[in-house]
Tab-separated table of C-alpha atoms and ligand atoms in Angstrom:
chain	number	residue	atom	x	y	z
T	12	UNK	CA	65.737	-4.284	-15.963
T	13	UNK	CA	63.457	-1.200	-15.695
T	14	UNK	CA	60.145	-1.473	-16.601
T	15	UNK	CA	59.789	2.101	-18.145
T	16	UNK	CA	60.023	2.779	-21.694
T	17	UNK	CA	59.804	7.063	-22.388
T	18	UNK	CA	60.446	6.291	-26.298
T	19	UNK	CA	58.587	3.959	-28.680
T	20	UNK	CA	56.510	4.862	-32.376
T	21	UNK	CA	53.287	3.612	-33.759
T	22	UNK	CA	51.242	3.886	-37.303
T	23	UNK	CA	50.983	7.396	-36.642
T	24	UNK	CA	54.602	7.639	-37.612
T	25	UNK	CA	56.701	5.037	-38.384
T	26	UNK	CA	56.062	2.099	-36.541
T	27	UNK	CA	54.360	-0.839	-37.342
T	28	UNK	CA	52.070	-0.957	-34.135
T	29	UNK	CA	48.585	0.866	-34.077
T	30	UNK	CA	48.813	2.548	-30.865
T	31	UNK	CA	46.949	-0.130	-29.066
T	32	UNK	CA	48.341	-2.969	-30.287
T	33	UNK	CA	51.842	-0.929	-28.978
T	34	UNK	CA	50.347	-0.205	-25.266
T	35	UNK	CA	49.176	-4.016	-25.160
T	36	UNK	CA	52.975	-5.623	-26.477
T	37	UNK	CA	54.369	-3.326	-23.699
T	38	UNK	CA	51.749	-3.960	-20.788
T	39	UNK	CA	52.590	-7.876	-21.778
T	40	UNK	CA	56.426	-7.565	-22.193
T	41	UNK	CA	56.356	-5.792	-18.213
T	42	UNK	CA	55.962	-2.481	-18.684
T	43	UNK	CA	54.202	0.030	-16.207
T	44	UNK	CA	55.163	3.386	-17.795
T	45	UNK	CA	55.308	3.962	-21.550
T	46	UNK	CA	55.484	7.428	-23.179
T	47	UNK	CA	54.645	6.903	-26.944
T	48	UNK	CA	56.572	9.935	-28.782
T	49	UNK	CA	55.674	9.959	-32.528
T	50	UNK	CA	57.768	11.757	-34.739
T	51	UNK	CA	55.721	14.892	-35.326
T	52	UNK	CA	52.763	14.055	-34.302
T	53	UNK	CA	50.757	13.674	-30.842
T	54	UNK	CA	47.472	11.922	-33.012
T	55	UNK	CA	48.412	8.309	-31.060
T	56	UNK	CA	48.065	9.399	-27.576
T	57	UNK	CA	44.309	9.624	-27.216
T	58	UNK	CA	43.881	6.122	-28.431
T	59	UNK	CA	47.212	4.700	-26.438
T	60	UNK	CA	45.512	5.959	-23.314
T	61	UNK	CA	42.591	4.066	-23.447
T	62	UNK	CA	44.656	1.168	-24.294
T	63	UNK	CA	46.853	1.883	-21.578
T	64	UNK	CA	43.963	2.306	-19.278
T	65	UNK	CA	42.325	-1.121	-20.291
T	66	UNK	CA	46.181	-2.719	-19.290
T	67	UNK	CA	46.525	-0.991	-16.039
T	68	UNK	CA	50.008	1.069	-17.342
T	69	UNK	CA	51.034	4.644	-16.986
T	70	UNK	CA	50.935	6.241	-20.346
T	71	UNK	CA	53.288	9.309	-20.731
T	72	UNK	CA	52.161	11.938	-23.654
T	73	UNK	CA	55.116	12.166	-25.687
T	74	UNK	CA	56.416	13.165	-28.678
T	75	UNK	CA	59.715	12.720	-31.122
T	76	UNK	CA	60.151	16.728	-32.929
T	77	UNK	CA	62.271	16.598	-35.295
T	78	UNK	CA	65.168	19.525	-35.182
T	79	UNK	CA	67.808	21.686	-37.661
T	80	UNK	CA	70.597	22.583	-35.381
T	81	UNK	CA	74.088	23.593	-37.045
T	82	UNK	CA	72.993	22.072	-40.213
T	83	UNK	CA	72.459	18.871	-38.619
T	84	UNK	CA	68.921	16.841	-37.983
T	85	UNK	CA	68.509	16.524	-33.924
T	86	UNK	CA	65.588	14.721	-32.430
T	87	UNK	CA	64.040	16.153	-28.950
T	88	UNK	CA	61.876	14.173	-26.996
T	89	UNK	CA	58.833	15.924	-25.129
T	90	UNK	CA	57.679	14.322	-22.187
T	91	UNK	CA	54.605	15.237	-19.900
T	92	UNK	CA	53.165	17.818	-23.216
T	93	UNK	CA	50.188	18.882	-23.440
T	94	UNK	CA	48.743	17.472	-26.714
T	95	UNK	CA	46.389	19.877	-27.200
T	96	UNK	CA	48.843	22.950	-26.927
T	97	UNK	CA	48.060	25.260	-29.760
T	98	UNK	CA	51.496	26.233	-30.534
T	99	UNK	CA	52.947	22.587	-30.253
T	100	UNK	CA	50.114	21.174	-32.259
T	101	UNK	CA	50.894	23.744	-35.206
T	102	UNK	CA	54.274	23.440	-35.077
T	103	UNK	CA	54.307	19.850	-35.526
T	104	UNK	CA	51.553	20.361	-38.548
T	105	UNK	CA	54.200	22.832	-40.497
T	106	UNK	CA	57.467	19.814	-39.972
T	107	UNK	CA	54.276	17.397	-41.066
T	108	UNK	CA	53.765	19.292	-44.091
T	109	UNK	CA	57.297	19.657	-44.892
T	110	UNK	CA	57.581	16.584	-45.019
T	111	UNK	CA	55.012	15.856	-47.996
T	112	UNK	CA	57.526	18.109	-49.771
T	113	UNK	CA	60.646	16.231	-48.391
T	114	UNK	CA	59.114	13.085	-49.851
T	115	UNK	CA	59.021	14.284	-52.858
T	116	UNK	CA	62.111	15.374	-53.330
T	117	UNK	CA	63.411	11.773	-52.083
T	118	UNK	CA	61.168	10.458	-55.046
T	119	UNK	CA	62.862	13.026	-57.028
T	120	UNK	CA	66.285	11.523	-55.924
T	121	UNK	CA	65.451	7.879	-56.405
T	122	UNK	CA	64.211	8.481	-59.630
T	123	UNK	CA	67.524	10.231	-60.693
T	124	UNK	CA	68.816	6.426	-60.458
T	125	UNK	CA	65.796	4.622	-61.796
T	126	UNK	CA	63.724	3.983	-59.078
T	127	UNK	CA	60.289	4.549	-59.974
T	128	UNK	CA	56.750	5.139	-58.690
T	129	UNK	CA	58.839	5.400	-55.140
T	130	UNK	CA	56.524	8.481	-53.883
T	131	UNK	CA	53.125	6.249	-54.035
T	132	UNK	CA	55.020	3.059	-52.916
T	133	UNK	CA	56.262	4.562	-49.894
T	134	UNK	CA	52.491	6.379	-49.170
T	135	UNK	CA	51.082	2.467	-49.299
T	136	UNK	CA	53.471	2.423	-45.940
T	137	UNK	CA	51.562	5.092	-44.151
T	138	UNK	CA	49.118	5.101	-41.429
T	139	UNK	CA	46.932	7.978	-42.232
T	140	UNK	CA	48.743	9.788	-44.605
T	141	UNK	CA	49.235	12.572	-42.496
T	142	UNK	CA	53.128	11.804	-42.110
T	143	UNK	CA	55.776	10.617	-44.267
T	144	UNK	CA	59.161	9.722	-43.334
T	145	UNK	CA	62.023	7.691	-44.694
T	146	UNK	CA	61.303	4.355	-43.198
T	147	UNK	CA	58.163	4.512	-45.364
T	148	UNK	CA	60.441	4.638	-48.206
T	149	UNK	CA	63.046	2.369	-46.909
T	150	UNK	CA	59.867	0.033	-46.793
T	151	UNK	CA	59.046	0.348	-50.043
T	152	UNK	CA	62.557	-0.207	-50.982
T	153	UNK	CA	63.031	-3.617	-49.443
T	154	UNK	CA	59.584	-4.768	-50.716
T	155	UNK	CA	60.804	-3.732	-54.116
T	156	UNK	CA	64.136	-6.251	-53.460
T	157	UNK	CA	66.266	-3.054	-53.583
T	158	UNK	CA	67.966	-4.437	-49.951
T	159	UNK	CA	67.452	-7.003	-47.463
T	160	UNK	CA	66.019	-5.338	-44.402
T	161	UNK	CA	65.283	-1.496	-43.246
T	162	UNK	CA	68.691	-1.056	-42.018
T	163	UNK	CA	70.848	-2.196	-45.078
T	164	UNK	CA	68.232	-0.331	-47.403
T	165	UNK	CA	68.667	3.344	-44.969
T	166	UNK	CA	72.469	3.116	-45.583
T	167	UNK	CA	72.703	1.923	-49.212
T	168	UNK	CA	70.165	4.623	-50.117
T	169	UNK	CA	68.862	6.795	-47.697
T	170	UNK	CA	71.273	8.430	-45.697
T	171	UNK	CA	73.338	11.528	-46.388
T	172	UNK	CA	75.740	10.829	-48.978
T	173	UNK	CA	73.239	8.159	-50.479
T	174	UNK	CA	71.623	8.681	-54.324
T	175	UNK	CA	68.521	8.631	-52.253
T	176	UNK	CA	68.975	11.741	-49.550
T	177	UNK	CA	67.384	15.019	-49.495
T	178	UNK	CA	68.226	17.725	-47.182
T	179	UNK	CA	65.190	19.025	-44.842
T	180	UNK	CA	65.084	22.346	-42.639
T	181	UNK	CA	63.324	21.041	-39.820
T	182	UNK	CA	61.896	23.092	-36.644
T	183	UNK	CA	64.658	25.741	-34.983
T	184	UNK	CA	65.835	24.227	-31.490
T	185	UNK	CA	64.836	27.171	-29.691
T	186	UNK	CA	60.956	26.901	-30.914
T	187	UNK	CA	60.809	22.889	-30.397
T	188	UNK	CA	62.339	23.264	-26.684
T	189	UNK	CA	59.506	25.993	-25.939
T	190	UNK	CA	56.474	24.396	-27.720
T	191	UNK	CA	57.551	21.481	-25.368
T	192	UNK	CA	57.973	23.064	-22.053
T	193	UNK	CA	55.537	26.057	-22.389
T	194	UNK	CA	53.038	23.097	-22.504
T	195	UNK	CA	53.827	22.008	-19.314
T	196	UNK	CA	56.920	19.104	-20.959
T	197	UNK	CA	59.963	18.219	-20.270
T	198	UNK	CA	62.436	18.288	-23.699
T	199	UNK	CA	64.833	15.425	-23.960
T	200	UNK	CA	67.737	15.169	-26.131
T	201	UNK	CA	67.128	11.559	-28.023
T	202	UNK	CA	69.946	9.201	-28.948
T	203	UNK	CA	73.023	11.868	-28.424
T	204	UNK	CA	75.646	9.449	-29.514
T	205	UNK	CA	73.821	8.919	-32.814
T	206	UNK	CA	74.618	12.847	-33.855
T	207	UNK	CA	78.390	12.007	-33.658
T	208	UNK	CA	79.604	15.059	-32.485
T	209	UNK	CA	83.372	16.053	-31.771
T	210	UNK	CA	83.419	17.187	-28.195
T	211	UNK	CA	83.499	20.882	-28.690
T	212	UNK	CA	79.696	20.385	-30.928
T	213	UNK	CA	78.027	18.150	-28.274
T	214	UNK	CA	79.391	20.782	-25.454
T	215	UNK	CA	77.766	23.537	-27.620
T	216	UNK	CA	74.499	21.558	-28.060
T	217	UNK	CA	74.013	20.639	-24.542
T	218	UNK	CA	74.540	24.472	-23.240
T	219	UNK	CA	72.477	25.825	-25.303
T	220	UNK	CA	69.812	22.317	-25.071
T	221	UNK	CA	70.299	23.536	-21.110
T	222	UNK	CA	70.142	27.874	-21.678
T	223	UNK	CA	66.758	26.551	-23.521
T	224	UNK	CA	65.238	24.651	-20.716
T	225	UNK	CA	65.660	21.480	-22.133
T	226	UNK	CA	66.387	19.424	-18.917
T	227	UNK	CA	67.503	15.604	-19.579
T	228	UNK	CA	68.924	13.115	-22.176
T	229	UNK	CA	68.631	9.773	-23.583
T	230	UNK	CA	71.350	7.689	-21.346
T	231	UNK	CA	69.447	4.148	-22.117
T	232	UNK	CA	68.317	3.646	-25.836
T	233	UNK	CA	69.064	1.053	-28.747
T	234	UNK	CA	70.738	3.536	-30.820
T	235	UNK	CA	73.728	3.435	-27.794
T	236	UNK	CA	75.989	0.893	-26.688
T	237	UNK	CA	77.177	0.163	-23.502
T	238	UNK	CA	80.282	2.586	-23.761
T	239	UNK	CA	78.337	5.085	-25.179
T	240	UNK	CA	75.584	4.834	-22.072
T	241	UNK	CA	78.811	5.209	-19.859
T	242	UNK	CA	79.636	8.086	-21.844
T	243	UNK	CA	76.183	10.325	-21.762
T	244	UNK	CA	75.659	9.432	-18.034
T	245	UNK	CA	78.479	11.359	-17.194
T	246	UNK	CA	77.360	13.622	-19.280
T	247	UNK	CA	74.484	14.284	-17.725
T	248	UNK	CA	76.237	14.239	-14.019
T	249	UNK	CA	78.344	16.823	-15.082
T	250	UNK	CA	75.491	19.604	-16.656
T	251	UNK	CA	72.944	18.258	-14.207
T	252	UNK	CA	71.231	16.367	-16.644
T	253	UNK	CA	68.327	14.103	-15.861
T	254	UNK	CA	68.500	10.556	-17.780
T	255	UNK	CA	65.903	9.377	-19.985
T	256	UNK	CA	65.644	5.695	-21.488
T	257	UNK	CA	63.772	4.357	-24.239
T	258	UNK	CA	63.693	1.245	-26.754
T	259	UNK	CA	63.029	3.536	-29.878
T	260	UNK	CA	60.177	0.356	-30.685
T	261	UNK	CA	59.105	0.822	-33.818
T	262	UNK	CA	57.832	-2.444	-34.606
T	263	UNK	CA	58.955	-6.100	-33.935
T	264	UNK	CA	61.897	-7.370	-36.510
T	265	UNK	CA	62.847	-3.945	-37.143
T	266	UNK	CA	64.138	-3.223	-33.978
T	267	UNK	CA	67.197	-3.588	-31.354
T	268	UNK	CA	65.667	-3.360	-28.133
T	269	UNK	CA	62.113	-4.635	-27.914
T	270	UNK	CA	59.370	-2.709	-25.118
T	271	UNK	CA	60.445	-3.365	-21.823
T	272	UNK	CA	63.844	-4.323	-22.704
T	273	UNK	CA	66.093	-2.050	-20.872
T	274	UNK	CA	68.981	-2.496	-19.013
T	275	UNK	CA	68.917	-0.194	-16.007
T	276	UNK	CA	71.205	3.053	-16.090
T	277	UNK	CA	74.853	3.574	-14.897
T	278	UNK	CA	75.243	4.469	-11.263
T	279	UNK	CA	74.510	8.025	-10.470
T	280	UNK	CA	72.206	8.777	-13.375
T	281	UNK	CA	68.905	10.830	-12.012
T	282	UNK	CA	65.712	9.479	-13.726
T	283	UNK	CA	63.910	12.103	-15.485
T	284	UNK	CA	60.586	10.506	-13.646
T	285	UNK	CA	62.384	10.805	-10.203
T	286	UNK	CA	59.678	13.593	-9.151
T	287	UNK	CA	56.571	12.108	-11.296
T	288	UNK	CA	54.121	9.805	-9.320
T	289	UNK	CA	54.191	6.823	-10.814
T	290	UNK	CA	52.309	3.111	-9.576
T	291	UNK	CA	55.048	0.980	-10.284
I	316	LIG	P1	62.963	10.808	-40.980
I	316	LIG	O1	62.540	11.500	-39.721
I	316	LIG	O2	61.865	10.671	-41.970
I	316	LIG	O3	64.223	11.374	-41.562
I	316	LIG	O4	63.294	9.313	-40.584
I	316	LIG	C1	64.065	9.064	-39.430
I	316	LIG	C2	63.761	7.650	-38.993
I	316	LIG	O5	64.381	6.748	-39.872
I	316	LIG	C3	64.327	7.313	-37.631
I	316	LIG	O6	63.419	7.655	-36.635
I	316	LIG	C4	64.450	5.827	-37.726
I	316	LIG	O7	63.192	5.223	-37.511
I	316	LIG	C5	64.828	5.610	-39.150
I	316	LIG	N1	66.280	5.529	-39.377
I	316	LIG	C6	67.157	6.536	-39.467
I	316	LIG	N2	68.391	6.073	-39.730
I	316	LIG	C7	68.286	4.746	-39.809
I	316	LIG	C8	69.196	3.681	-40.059
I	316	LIG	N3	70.482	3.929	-40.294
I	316	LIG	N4	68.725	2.418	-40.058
I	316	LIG	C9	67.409	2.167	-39.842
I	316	LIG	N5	66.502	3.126	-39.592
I	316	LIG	C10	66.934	4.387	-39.576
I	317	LIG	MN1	61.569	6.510	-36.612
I	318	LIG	MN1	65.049	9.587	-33.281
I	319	LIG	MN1	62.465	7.579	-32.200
């Protein structure tokens, strides 16, 4: 079991876990090192590290950008940014503000089909207001009795295909990669099985993921199972890939893998931490 976790959400996105109340679950489930990576947003990490500081952990700045590649939504994982890079902090304020107008247009969707008042309903869901996503609306949803749970609620309504689905231009590849490693990061592909990509589109996103600088992938996370961990640590041996792992935590019930859950990786895999000093 490893007791790193490079991938977990608070309030400031869309888990259900202030960021201290996230640092002290994972200091008391075993962990040591735990990057909190927000979708869009690096506002947690000041108050995770004092929280991590009071446990005794490691806290990695991270962050979850969300990504238009090919017409598809891709999620890279920074790790090691520096939060208060100008150029990452703005970019992540123009996908922030895109997304007021993305929720809209959900509202716009679910109202097509009778849902109403789904705009405010999901806003009662947010932290600070400052981000919006579709788990605040698949919130809303359930508490409305629309579905039983998050996950029966996301594919009844809010996936693509669904009544409730709006398309979104998120950031270009190219500009999250650099905001990421011109602050000093390390960009991470997150959850590369859950893109399902024939073989000739995953060989064209990890070149050019690689020609970018991005440097390692998600191997270990709840969105893959065993096979599929099997399948991206080879992967990563063959375009010298390093492998990330994270839980994905975004709040207990609503999760697969809780903080410090994590089943080591495959043999051969190269940590992405294997040259950070870390107190274990
Ligand atoms: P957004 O970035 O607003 O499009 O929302 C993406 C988030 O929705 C992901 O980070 C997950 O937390 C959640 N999500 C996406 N797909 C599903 C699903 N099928 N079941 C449950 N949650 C999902
Ligand atoms: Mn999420
Ligand atoms: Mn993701
Ligand atoms: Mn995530």
């Amino acid at each position: 079991m490893l007791n790193i976790d490079l991938h977990c959400h608070s309030t400031i996105s869309d888990g259900l876990l202030t960021p201290t109340l996230l640092v002290d679950r994972a200091a008391k489930r075993g962990v040591k090192t735990l990057a909190l990576t927000d979708h869009d947003d690096v506002a947690g990490l000041d108050e995770a590290r004092i929280a991590a500081d009071a446990q005794n952990i490691t806290l990695i700045n991270g962050v979850e950008i969300s990504v238009s590649w090919r017409g598809r939504t891709i999620h890279i994982v920074g790790l090691n940014i520096d939060p208060e890079y100008t150029p990452l902090t703005e970019g992540l304020k123009t996908i922030r503000d895109g997304r007021a107008q993305r929720a809209q247009n959900i509202a716009d969707e679910l109202e097509k089909i009778g849902i109403k008042g789904s705009l405010e309903g999901a806003y009662k869901h947010v932290g600070e207001r400052r981000l919006i996503g579709r788990t605040h609306f698949a919130r809303f949803l359930v508490e409305q009795g629309y579905a039983k749970n998050v996950k029966s609620v996301f594919k009844k309504y809010l996936i693509k295909g669904k009544p409730g689905y709006a398309p979104h231009d998120w950031a270009a590849l190219n500009d999250a990669v650099s905001w990421i490693c011109d602050s000093g990061g390390k960009a991470v592909i997150a959850h590369p099985a859950r893109y399902n990509l024939g073989k000739n589109v995953l060989d064209d996103l990890l070149h050019e993921f690689r020609d970018l600088g991005g440097t390692a992938i998600e191997v270990i996370t709840a969105s893959h199972t065993p096979e599929q961990a099997l399948h991206f640590a080879q992967h990563a041996k063959d375009m010298n890939f390093l492998a990330s792992c994270g839980s994905d935590f975004h709040g207990p019930g609503e999760s697969f893998f809780d903080l410090g859950q994590l089943p080591d990786f495959p043999a051969g895999c190269i940590p992405v931490w294997h040259d950070w000093k870390l107190v274990a």
